[in-house]
């Protein structure tokens, strides 16, 4: 029976991790199975020597799984649901950020006990679940801020101090409208793509970053955008049927006929993660 892929992440070593019924590392399209007989959900991210993942589809535990050897999973959070997480160093502390149950941004830090202790960064109360998670110094004050769903979150100067939140857009009309794929665009801007609709927007950073950002809608002809990647001034996006490229206002179809779960650009090559594997997408198409 063919392995089923539900989630994927790029690693710092230029490989792609996929998970679902197996955990697999992909290097230039070649697969190496690291774990079999698992049943992980979509949510997850790469961590040093490990995978952070949802233990099963739907509401379940968030675990840390060592990638080499036969080490057992370690429970980070026993009861959660999420689509995105991010292993990072936050104001001198190493750990994992997650939009817990699509609304509470939390930072879990490895400790002597399990589940891991966490700090509540911010709870978002809107009509929509929040999806998409990136780290960037939005206001250029030297501290890494966060993009989460409809918002960016301003980092304090010290770990113990509170964060502040500012709206980039008001795309939360329905329960799932704010579930997004996010990608940095240039040095200051953001590409925002709806995972449950057709909306793809280039958001230009305003002079005052605390104001709502300047939208430039991109008509890519996609629905339910599942893959998003940026390489320089080029935007790549995909849904259940097509992979397209946007550059200088021109949209080009690069591939069709398969479902993309995630897109990654690695050393100039575009890779599509599908439910059955990882495939390279040629970028030249007339």
GROMACS .gro file of C-alpha atoms in nm:
model
  286
    1UNK     CA    1   0.000   0.000   0.000
    2UNK     CA    2   0.141   0.338  -0.101
    3UNK     CA    3   0.232   0.578   0.179
    4UNK     CA    4   0.004   0.878   0.223
    5UNK     CA    5   0.155   1.222   0.271
    6UNK     CA    6  -0.037   1.482   0.473
    7UNK     CA    7   0.226   1.742   0.566
    8UNK     CA    8   0.569   1.868   0.463
    9UNK     CA    9   0.846   2.107   0.562
   10UNK     CA   10   1.179   2.221   0.422
   11UNK     CA   11   1.483   2.163   0.643
   12UNK     CA   12   1.788   2.379   0.697
   13UNK     CA   13   1.994   2.124   0.503
   14UNK     CA   14   1.803   2.175   0.178
   15UNK     CA   15   1.594   1.860   0.204
   16UNK     CA   16   1.218   1.814   0.237
   17UNK     CA   17   1.051   1.619   0.518
   18UNK     CA   18   0.711   1.465   0.455
   19UNK     CA   19   0.484   1.286   0.699
   20UNK     CA   20   0.153   1.104   0.714
   21UNK     CA   21   0.160   0.724   0.718
   22UNK     CA   22   0.542   0.744   0.696
   23UNK     CA   23   0.812   1.000   0.771
   24UNK     CA   24   1.036   1.048   0.467
   25UNK     CA   25   1.332   1.269   0.383
   26UNK     CA   26   1.356   1.380   0.018
   27UNK     CA   27   1.686   1.493  -0.138
   28UNK     CA   28   1.668   1.607  -0.501
   29UNK     CA   29   1.352   1.399  -0.541
   30UNK     CA   30   1.504   1.082  -0.390
   31UNK     CA   31   1.324   0.936  -0.090
   32UNK     CA   32   1.466   0.791   0.233
   33UNK     CA   33   1.203   0.653   0.471
   34UNK     CA   34   1.285   0.741   0.832
   35UNK     CA   35   0.980   0.602   1.012
   36UNK     CA   36   0.703   0.364   0.911
   37UNK     CA   37   0.366   0.274   1.061
   38UNK     CA   38   0.273   0.620   1.188
   39UNK     CA   39  -0.049   0.816   1.130
   40UNK     CA   40   0.047   1.181   1.159
   41UNK     CA   41  -0.186   1.470   1.075
   42UNK     CA   42  -0.115   1.770   0.855
   43UNK     CA   43   0.039   2.000   1.114
   44UNK     CA   44   0.412   1.993   1.170
   45UNK     CA   45   0.756   2.146   1.117
   46UNK     CA   46   1.122   2.050   1.109
   47UNK     CA   47   1.333   2.081   1.425
   48UNK     CA   48   1.703   2.003   1.486
   49UNK     CA   49   1.730   1.624   1.454
   50UNK     CA   50   1.356   1.581   1.490
   51UNK     CA   51   1.008   1.630   1.348
   52UNK     CA   52   0.736   1.820   1.532
   53UNK     CA   53   0.401   1.679   1.422
   54UNK     CA   54   0.036   1.624   1.501
   55UNK     CA   55   0.018   1.269   1.634
   56UNK     CA   56  -0.291   1.193   1.425
   57UNK     CA   57  -0.533   1.376   1.192
   58UNK     CA   58  -0.778   1.609   1.365
   59UNK     CA   59  -0.751   1.696   1.732
   60UNK     CA   60  -0.460   1.510   1.891
   61UNK     CA   61  -0.126   1.554   2.066
   62UNK     CA   62   0.168   1.754   1.928
   63UNK     CA   63   0.481   1.541   1.954
   64UNK     CA   64   0.854   1.560   1.892
   65UNK     CA   65   0.986   1.257   1.702
   66UNK     CA   66   1.363   1.192   1.674
   67UNK     CA   67   1.450   1.132   1.310
   68UNK     CA   68   1.742   0.897   1.358
   69UNK     CA   69   1.738   0.579   1.564
   70UNK     CA   70   1.437   0.432   1.739
   71UNK     CA   71   1.368   0.703   1.995
   72UNK     CA   72   1.009   0.733   2.118
   73UNK     CA   73   0.790   1.037   2.051
   74UNK     CA   74   0.790   1.303   2.322
   75UNK     CA   75   0.461   1.478   2.400
   76UNK     CA   76   0.483   1.857   2.368
   77UNK     CA   77   0.109   1.932   2.400
   78UNK     CA   78  -0.145   1.654   2.473
   79UNK     CA   79  -0.453   1.812   2.312
   80UNK     CA   80  -0.432   2.049   2.017
   81UNK     CA   81  -0.514   2.102   1.650
   82UNK     CA   82  -0.299   2.311   1.415
   83UNK     CA   83  -0.172   2.346   1.060
   84UNK     CA   84   0.153   2.537   1.116
   85UNK     CA   85   0.438   2.539   1.362
   86UNK     CA   86   0.786   2.688   1.361
   87UNK     CA   87   1.102   2.581   1.542
   88UNK     CA   88   1.290   2.898   1.631
   89UNK     CA   89   1.495   3.086   1.887
   90UNK     CA   90   1.270   3.346   2.044
   91UNK     CA   91   1.444   3.618   2.244
   92UNK     CA   92   1.719   3.378   2.350
   93UNK     CA   93   1.492   3.077   2.407
   94UNK     CA   94   1.482   2.776   2.170
   95UNK     CA   95   1.149   2.604   2.115
   96UNK     CA   96   0.846   2.565   1.893
   97UNK     CA   97   0.581   2.823   1.803
   98UNK     CA   98   0.232   2.703   1.714
   99UNK     CA   99  -0.113   2.847   1.653
  100UNK     CA  100  -0.278   2.617   1.908
  101UNK     CA  101  -0.631   2.526   1.797
  102UNK     CA  102  -0.594   2.792   1.525
  103UNK     CA  103  -0.634   3.077   1.774
  104UNK     CA  104  -0.378   3.080   2.057
  105UNK     CA  105  -0.019   3.151   1.957
  106UNK     CA  106   0.201   2.961   2.202
  107UNK     CA  107   0.573   2.907   2.246
  108UNK     CA  108   0.670   2.565   2.386
  109UNK     CA  109   1.016   2.528   2.535
  110UNK     CA  110   1.187   2.193   2.601
  111UNK     CA  111   1.208   2.122   2.971
  112UNK     CA  112   1.270   1.846   3.222
  113UNK     CA  113   0.908   1.734   3.207
  114UNK     CA  114   0.643   1.650   2.949
  115UNK     CA  115   0.422   1.805   2.827
  116UNK     CA  116   0.657   2.094   2.761
  117UNK     CA  117   0.598   2.420   2.946
  118UNK     CA  118   0.472   2.704   2.728
  119UNK     CA  119   0.428   3.078   2.721
  120UNK     CA  120   0.109   3.224   2.578
  121UNK     CA  121   0.213   3.477   2.311
  122UNK     CA  122  -0.134   3.599   2.213
  123UNK     CA  123  -0.491   3.470   2.184
  124UNK     CA  124  -0.681   3.578   1.872
  125UNK     CA  125  -1.058   3.597   1.899
  126UNK     CA  126  -1.215   3.643   1.555
  127UNK     CA  127  -1.479   3.456   1.358
  128UNK     CA  128  -1.209   3.265   1.171
  129UNK     CA  129  -0.942   3.011   1.245
  130UNK     CA  130  -0.593   3.154   1.194
  131UNK     CA  131  -0.350   2.973   0.964
  132UNK     CA  132  -0.003   3.060   0.836
  133UNK     CA  133   0.300   3.129   1.054
  134UNK     CA  134   0.619   3.317   0.964
  135UNK     CA  135   0.896   3.497   1.151
  136UNK     CA  136   1.040   3.829   1.031
  137UNK     CA  137   1.150   4.163   1.174
  138UNK     CA  138   0.844   4.349   1.047
  139UNK     CA  139   0.911   4.688   1.208
  140UNK     CA  140   1.291   4.661   1.167
  141UNK     CA  141   1.369   4.720   1.535
  142UNK     CA  142   1.611   4.427   1.563
  143UNK     CA  143   1.365   4.182   1.723
  144UNK     CA  144   1.196   3.899   1.526
  145UNK     CA  145   0.820   3.952   1.490
  146UNK     CA  146   0.555   3.705   1.372
  147UNK     CA  147   0.304   3.683   1.090
  148UNK     CA  148  -0.001   3.477   1.190
  149UNK     CA  149  -0.314   3.455   0.974
  150UNK     CA  150  -0.464   3.804   0.945
  151UNK     CA  151  -0.205   3.969   1.170
  152UNK     CA  152   0.151   4.052   1.251
  153UNK     CA  153   0.267   4.037   1.612
  154UNK     CA  154   0.524   4.278   1.750
  155UNK     CA  155   0.797   4.124   1.961
  156UNK     CA  156   0.883   4.278   2.296
  157UNK     CA  157   1.243   4.350   2.392
  158UNK     CA  158   1.249   4.074   2.656
  159UNK     CA  159   1.099   3.726   2.679
  160UNK     CA  160   0.883   3.804   2.984
  161UNK     CA  161   0.715   4.111   2.831
  162UNK     CA  162   0.383   4.107   2.638
  163UNK     CA  163   0.349   4.099   2.259
  164UNK     CA  164   0.128   4.337   2.059
  165UNK     CA  165  -0.089   4.255   1.758
  166UNK     CA  166  -0.178   4.453   1.444
  167UNK     CA  167  -0.410   4.365   1.155
  168UNK     CA  168  -0.269   4.321   0.805
  169UNK     CA  169  -0.614   4.253   0.662
  170UNK     CA  170  -0.969   4.175   0.769
  171UNK     CA  171  -1.010   3.847   0.581
  172UNK     CA  172  -1.205   3.667   0.853
  173UNK     CA  173  -1.559   3.669   0.713
  174UNK     CA  174  -1.608   3.294   0.763
  175UNK     CA  175  -1.481   3.028   0.999
  176UNK     CA  176  -1.197   2.933   0.764
  177UNK     CA  177  -1.131   3.259   0.571
  178UNK     CA  178  -0.808   3.334   0.763
  179UNK     CA  179  -0.652   2.991   0.704
  180UNK     CA  180  -0.370   3.099   0.477
  181UNK     CA  181  -0.040   3.017   0.318
  182UNK     CA  182   0.209   3.299   0.380
  183UNK     CA  183   0.537   3.385   0.208
  184UNK     CA  184   0.774   3.680   0.241
  185UNK     CA  185   0.796   3.888  -0.077
  186UNK     CA  186   1.101   4.105  -0.125
  187UNK     CA  187   1.248   4.259   0.189
  188UNK     CA  188   0.929   4.407   0.330
  189UNK     CA  189   0.612   4.265   0.175
  190UNK     CA  190   0.393   3.957   0.214
  191UNK     CA  191   0.207   3.718  -0.015
  192UNK     CA  192  -0.116   3.596   0.146
  193UNK     CA  193  -0.308   3.304  -0.013
  194UNK     CA  194  -0.641   3.165   0.109
  195UNK     CA  195  -0.646   2.790   0.158
  196UNK     CA  196  -1.026   2.784   0.141
  197UNK     CA  197  -1.095   3.024  -0.146
  198UNK     CA  198  -0.955   3.202  -0.451
  199UNK     CA  199  -0.806   3.504  -0.274
  200UNK     CA  200  -0.433   3.561  -0.330
  201UNK     CA  201  -0.300   3.904  -0.230
  202UNK     CA  202   0.034   4.078  -0.237
  203UNK     CA  203   0.036   4.300   0.072
  204UNK     CA  204   0.264   4.602   0.050
  205UNK     CA  205   0.400   4.718   0.382
  206UNK     CA  206   0.272   5.069   0.465
  207UNK     CA  207   0.493   5.349   0.597
  208UNK     CA  208   0.332   5.293   0.937
  209UNK     CA  209   0.338   4.915   0.981
  210UNK     CA  210   0.064   4.939   1.243
  211UNK     CA  211  -0.185   5.045   0.975
  212UNK     CA  212  -0.366   4.791   0.757
  213UNK     CA  213  -0.140   4.691   0.469
  214UNK     CA  214  -0.187   4.791   0.104
  215UNK     CA  215  -0.351   4.506  -0.093
  216UNK     CA  216  -0.265   4.413  -0.451
  217UNK     CA  217  -0.492   4.122  -0.554
  218UNK     CA  218  -0.331   3.859  -0.777
  219UNK     CA  219  -0.567   3.675  -1.012
  220UNK     CA  220  -0.396   3.337  -1.040
  221UNK     CA  221  -0.698   3.130  -1.145
  222UNK     CA  222  -0.660   2.896  -0.848
  223UNK     CA  223  -0.906   2.778  -0.585
  224UNK     CA  224  -0.812   2.666  -0.232
  225UNK     CA  225  -0.441   2.749  -0.260
  226UNK     CA  226  -0.247   2.469  -0.094
  227UNK     CA  227   0.107   2.551  -0.207
  228UNK     CA  228   0.288   2.887  -0.200
  229UNK     CA  229   0.652   2.980  -0.249
  230UNK     CA  230   0.847   3.292  -0.347
  231UNK     CA  231   1.181   3.315  -0.521
  232UNK     CA  232   1.300   3.674  -0.563
  233UNK     CA  233   1.021   3.860  -0.745
  234UNK     CA  234   0.850   3.539  -0.860
  235UNK     CA  235   0.547   3.387  -0.686
  236UNK     CA  236   0.464   3.018  -0.726
  237UNK     CA  237   0.124   2.887  -0.618
  238UNK     CA  238  -0.074   2.568  -0.654
  239UNK     CA  239  -0.409   2.407  -0.577
  240UNK     CA  240  -0.561   2.062  -0.627
  241UNK     CA  241  -0.509   2.073  -1.005
  242UNK     CA  242  -0.252   2.331  -1.119
  243UNK     CA  243   0.085   2.493  -1.044
  244UNK     CA  244   0.129   2.849  -1.169
  245UNK     CA  245   0.393   3.121  -1.170
  246UNK     CA  246   0.327   3.494  -1.126
  247UNK     CA  247   0.597   3.738  -1.236
  248UNK     CA  248   0.555   4.109  -1.311
  249UNK     CA  249   0.180   4.071  -1.350
  250UNK     CA  250   0.195   3.771  -1.585
  251UNK     CA  251   0.054   3.431  -1.484
  252UNK     CA  252   0.200   3.115  -1.645
  253UNK     CA  253   0.079   2.761  -1.588
  254UNK     CA  254   0.377   2.536  -1.511
  255UNK     CA  255   0.205   2.202  -1.449
  256UNK     CA  256  -0.140   2.049  -1.418
  257UNK     CA  257  -0.320   1.726  -1.340
  258UNK     CA  258  -0.203   1.661  -0.985
  259UNK     CA  259  -0.274   1.786  -0.633
  260UNK     CA  260  -0.014   1.992  -0.449
  261UNK     CA  261   0.002   1.997  -0.069
  262UNK     CA  262   0.304   2.229  -0.040
  263UNK     CA  263   0.551   2.409  -0.267
  264UNK     CA  264   0.918   2.471  -0.194
  265UNK     CA  265   1.200   2.644  -0.381
  266UNK     CA  266   1.532   2.477  -0.297
  267UNK     CA  267   1.852   2.593  -0.467
  268UNK     CA  268   1.649   2.747  -0.748
  269UNK     CA  269   1.441   2.434  -0.815
  270UNK     CA  270   1.064   2.424  -0.759
  271UNK     CA  271   0.929   2.116  -0.580
  272UNK     CA  272   0.567   2.010  -0.536
  273UNK     CA  273   0.471   1.786  -0.245
  274UNK     CA  274   0.178   1.568  -0.352
  275UNK     CA  275  -0.018   1.311  -0.148
  276UNK     CA  276   0.198   1.039  -0.301
  277UNK     CA  277   0.545   1.193  -0.322
  278UNK     CA  278   0.766   1.489  -0.412
  279UNK     CA  279   0.813   1.597  -0.773
  280UNK     CA  280   1.015   1.868  -0.945
  281UNK     CA  281   0.814   2.125  -1.140
  282UNK     CA  282   0.999   2.266  -1.445
  283UNK     CA  283   0.986   2.647  -1.434
  284UNK     CA  284   1.006   2.708  -1.808
  285UNK     CA  285   0.671   2.688  -1.983
  286UNK     CA  286   0.560   2.902  -2.277
   0.00000   0.00000   0.00000
